[in-house]
Short mmCIF file of C-alpha atoms in Angstrom, two decimals:
data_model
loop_
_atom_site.label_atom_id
_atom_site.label_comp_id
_atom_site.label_asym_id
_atom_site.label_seq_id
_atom_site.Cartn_x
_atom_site.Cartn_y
_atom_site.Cartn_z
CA UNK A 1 0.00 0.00 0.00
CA UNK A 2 3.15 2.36 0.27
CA UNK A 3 4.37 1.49 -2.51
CA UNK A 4 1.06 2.85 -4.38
CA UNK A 5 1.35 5.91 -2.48
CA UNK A 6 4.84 6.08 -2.95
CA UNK A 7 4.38 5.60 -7.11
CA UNK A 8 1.87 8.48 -6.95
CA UNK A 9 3.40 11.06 -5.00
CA UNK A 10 6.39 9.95 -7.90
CA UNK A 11 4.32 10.44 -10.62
CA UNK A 12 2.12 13.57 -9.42
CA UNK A 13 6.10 15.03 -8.86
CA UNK A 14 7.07 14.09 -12.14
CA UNK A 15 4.17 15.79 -13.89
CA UNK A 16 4.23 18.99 -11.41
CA UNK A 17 8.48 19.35 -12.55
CA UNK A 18 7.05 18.52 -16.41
CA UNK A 19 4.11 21.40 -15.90
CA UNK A 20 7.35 23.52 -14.65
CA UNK A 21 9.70 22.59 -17.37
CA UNK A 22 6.99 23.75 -20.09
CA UNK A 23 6.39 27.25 -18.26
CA UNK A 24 10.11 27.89 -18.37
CA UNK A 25 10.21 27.42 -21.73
CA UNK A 26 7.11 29.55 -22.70
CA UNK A 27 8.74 32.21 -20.56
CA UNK A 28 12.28 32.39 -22.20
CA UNK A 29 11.02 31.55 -26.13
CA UNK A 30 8.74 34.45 -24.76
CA UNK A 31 11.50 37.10 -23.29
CA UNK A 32 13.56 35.70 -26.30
CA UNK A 33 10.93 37.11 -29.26
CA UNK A 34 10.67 40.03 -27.11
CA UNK A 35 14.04 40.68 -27.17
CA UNK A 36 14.43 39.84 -30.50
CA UNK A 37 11.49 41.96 -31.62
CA UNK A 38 12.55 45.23 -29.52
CA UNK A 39 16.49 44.80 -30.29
CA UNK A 40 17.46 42.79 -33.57
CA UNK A 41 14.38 43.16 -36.17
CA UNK A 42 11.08 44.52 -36.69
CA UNK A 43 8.52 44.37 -39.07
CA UNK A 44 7.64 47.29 -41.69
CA UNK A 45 4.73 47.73 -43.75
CA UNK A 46 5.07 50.03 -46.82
CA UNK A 47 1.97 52.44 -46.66
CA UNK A 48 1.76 54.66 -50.13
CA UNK A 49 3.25 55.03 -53.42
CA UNK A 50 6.47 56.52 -52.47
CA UNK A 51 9.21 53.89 -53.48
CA UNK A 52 7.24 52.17 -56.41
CA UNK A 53 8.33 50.54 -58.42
CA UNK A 54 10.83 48.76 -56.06
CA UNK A 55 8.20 48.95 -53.24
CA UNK A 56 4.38 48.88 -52.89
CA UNK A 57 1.37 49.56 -50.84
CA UNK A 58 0.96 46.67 -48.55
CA UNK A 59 4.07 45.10 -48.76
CA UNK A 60 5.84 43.86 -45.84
CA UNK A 61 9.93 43.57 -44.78
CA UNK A 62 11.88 42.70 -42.09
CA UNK A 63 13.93 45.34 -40.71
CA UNK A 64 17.66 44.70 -39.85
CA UNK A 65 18.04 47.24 -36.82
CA UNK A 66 21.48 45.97 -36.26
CA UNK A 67 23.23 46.95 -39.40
CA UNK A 68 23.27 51.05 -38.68
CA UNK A 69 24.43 50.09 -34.98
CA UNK A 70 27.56 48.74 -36.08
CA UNK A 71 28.26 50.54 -39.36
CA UNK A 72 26.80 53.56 -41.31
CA UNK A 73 24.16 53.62 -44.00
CA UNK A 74 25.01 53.04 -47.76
CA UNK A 75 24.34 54.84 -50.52
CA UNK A 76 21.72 53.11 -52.29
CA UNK A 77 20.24 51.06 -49.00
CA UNK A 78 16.53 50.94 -48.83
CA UNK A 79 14.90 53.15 -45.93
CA UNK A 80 13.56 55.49 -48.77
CA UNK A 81 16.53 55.56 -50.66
CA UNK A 82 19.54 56.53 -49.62
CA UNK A 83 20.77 58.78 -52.26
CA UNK A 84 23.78 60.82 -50.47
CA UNK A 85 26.25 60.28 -47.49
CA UNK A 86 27.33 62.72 -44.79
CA UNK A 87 29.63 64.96 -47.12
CA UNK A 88 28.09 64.58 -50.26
CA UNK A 89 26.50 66.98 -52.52
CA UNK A 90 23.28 66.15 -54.90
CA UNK A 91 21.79 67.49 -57.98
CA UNK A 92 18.87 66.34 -60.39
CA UNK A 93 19.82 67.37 -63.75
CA UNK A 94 17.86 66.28 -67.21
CA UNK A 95 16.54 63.14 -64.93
CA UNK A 96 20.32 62.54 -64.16
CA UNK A 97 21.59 62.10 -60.67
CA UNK A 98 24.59 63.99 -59.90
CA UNK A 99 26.69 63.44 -57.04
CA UNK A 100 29.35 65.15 -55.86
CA UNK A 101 29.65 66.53 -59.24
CA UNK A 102 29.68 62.94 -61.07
CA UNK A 103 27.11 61.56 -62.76
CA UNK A 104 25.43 58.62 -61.44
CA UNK A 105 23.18 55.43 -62.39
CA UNK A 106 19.88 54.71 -60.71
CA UNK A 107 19.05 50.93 -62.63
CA UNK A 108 16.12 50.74 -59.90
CA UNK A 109 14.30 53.64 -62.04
CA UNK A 110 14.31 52.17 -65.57
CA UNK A 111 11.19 50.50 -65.22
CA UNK A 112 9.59 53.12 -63.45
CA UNK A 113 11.36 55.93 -66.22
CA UNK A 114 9.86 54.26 -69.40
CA UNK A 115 6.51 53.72 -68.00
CA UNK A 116 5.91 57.25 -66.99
CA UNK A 117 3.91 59.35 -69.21
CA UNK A 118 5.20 62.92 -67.88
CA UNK A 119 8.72 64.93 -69.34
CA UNK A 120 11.37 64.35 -66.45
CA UNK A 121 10.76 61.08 -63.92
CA UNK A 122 13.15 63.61 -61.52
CA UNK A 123 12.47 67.10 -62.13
CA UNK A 124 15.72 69.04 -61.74
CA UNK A 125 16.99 69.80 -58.02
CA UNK A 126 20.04 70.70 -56.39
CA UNK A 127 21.27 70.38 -52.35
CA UNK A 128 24.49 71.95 -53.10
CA UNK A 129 25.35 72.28 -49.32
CA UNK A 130 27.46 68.95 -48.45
CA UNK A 131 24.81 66.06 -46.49
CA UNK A 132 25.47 67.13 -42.44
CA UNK A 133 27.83 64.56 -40.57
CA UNK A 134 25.34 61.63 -39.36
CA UNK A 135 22.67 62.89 -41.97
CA UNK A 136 21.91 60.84 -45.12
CA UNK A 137 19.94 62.32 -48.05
CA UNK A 138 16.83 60.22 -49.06
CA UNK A 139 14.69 60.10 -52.30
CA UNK A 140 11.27 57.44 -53.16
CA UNK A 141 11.85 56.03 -55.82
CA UNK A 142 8.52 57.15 -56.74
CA UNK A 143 10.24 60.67 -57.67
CA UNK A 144 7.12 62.59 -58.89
CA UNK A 145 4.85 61.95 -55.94
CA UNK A 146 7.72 60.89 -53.35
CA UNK A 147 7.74 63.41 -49.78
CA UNK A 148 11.86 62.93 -49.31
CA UNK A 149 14.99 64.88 -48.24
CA UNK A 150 14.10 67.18 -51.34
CA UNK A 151 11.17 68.49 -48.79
CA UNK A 152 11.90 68.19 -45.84
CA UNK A 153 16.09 68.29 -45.80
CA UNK A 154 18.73 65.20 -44.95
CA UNK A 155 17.26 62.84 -42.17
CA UNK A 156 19.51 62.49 -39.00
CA UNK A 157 20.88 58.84 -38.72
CA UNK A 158 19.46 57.94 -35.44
CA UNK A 159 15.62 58.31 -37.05
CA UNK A 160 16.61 55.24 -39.38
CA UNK A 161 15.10 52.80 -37.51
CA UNK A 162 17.33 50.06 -39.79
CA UNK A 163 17.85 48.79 -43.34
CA UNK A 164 15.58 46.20 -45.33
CA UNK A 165 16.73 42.84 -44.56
CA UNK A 166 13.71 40.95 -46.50
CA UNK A 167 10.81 41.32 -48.19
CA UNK A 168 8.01 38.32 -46.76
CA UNK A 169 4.54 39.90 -48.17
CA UNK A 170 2.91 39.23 -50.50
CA UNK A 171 4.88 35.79 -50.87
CA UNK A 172 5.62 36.18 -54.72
CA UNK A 173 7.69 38.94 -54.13
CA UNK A 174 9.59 37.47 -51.83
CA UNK A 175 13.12 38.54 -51.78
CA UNK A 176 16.13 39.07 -49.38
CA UNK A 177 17.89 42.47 -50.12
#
């Protein structure tokens, strides 16, 4: 008769430290997404017409917010578009990009360029004043509709929340960047 008691108070132990084991692990995959959430990624959903073609309404991408903790933005990353660095000046000429002076290619635009119906996909712009230190210069690639650094001046590096890791939504668009 002991013995029986003995097995149960065994068992209803082993169950009780099982029930424990699972919360434990709820708790840290829990703190862990959390973490992983707040610190290393987040997700973005593109709301407008600003970056079309490359981007549009609806879609969704992963955030890196690690890469512009240990290293600057590049020309070229996707937030908008980073178009010029901390010491660089920009100019729109003809629907050419100028920077610093040298003429520059924008391959992400040649879809977008033939399709549209109007004279200049850029109209012509200059920021002749070099980008501030920790600034960066950004343009949509939607350029006729796009609200960018040609408004509203170079955006301060600590507003970029991080650079475009992936691209998960819709799913035939999927793409790492």
């Amino acid at each position: 008769m002991e013995d029986g008691r003995r097995g149960a108070e065994v068992a209803g132990a082993k169950r009780k430290s099982e029930f424990w084991g699972w919360v434990k692990t709820v708790a840290i995959a829990f703190i862990l997404a959390v973490a992983i959430r707040t610190i290393v990624i987040e997700r973005f959903e593109v709301q407008g017409a600003s970056m079309v073609p490359t981007a549009h309404d609806g879609e969704q991408f992963i955030i890196d917010k690690w890469s512009y903790q240990f290293g600057e933005p590049e020309r070229f990353d996707l937030i908008k578009r980073v178009i010029g660095l901390p010491g660089d000046t920009i100019r729109f000429e003809n629907d050419i990009l100028y920077i610093n002076g040298e003429q520059i290619e924008e391959p992400y635009l040649q879809e977008a360029k033939a399709a549209y119906s109007g004279s200049v996909y850029t109209e012509d712009f200059s920021f002749e004043e070099a980008v501030p230190e920790n600034h960066v210069f950004v343009m949509g690639d939607n350029r006729p509709t796009s609200l960018d650094s040609r408004a509203i001046g170079p955006v301060s590096e600590d507003k970029i929340i991080g650079k475009v890791g992936l691209r998960f939504w819709p799913l035939p668009e999927f793409d790492v960047q």
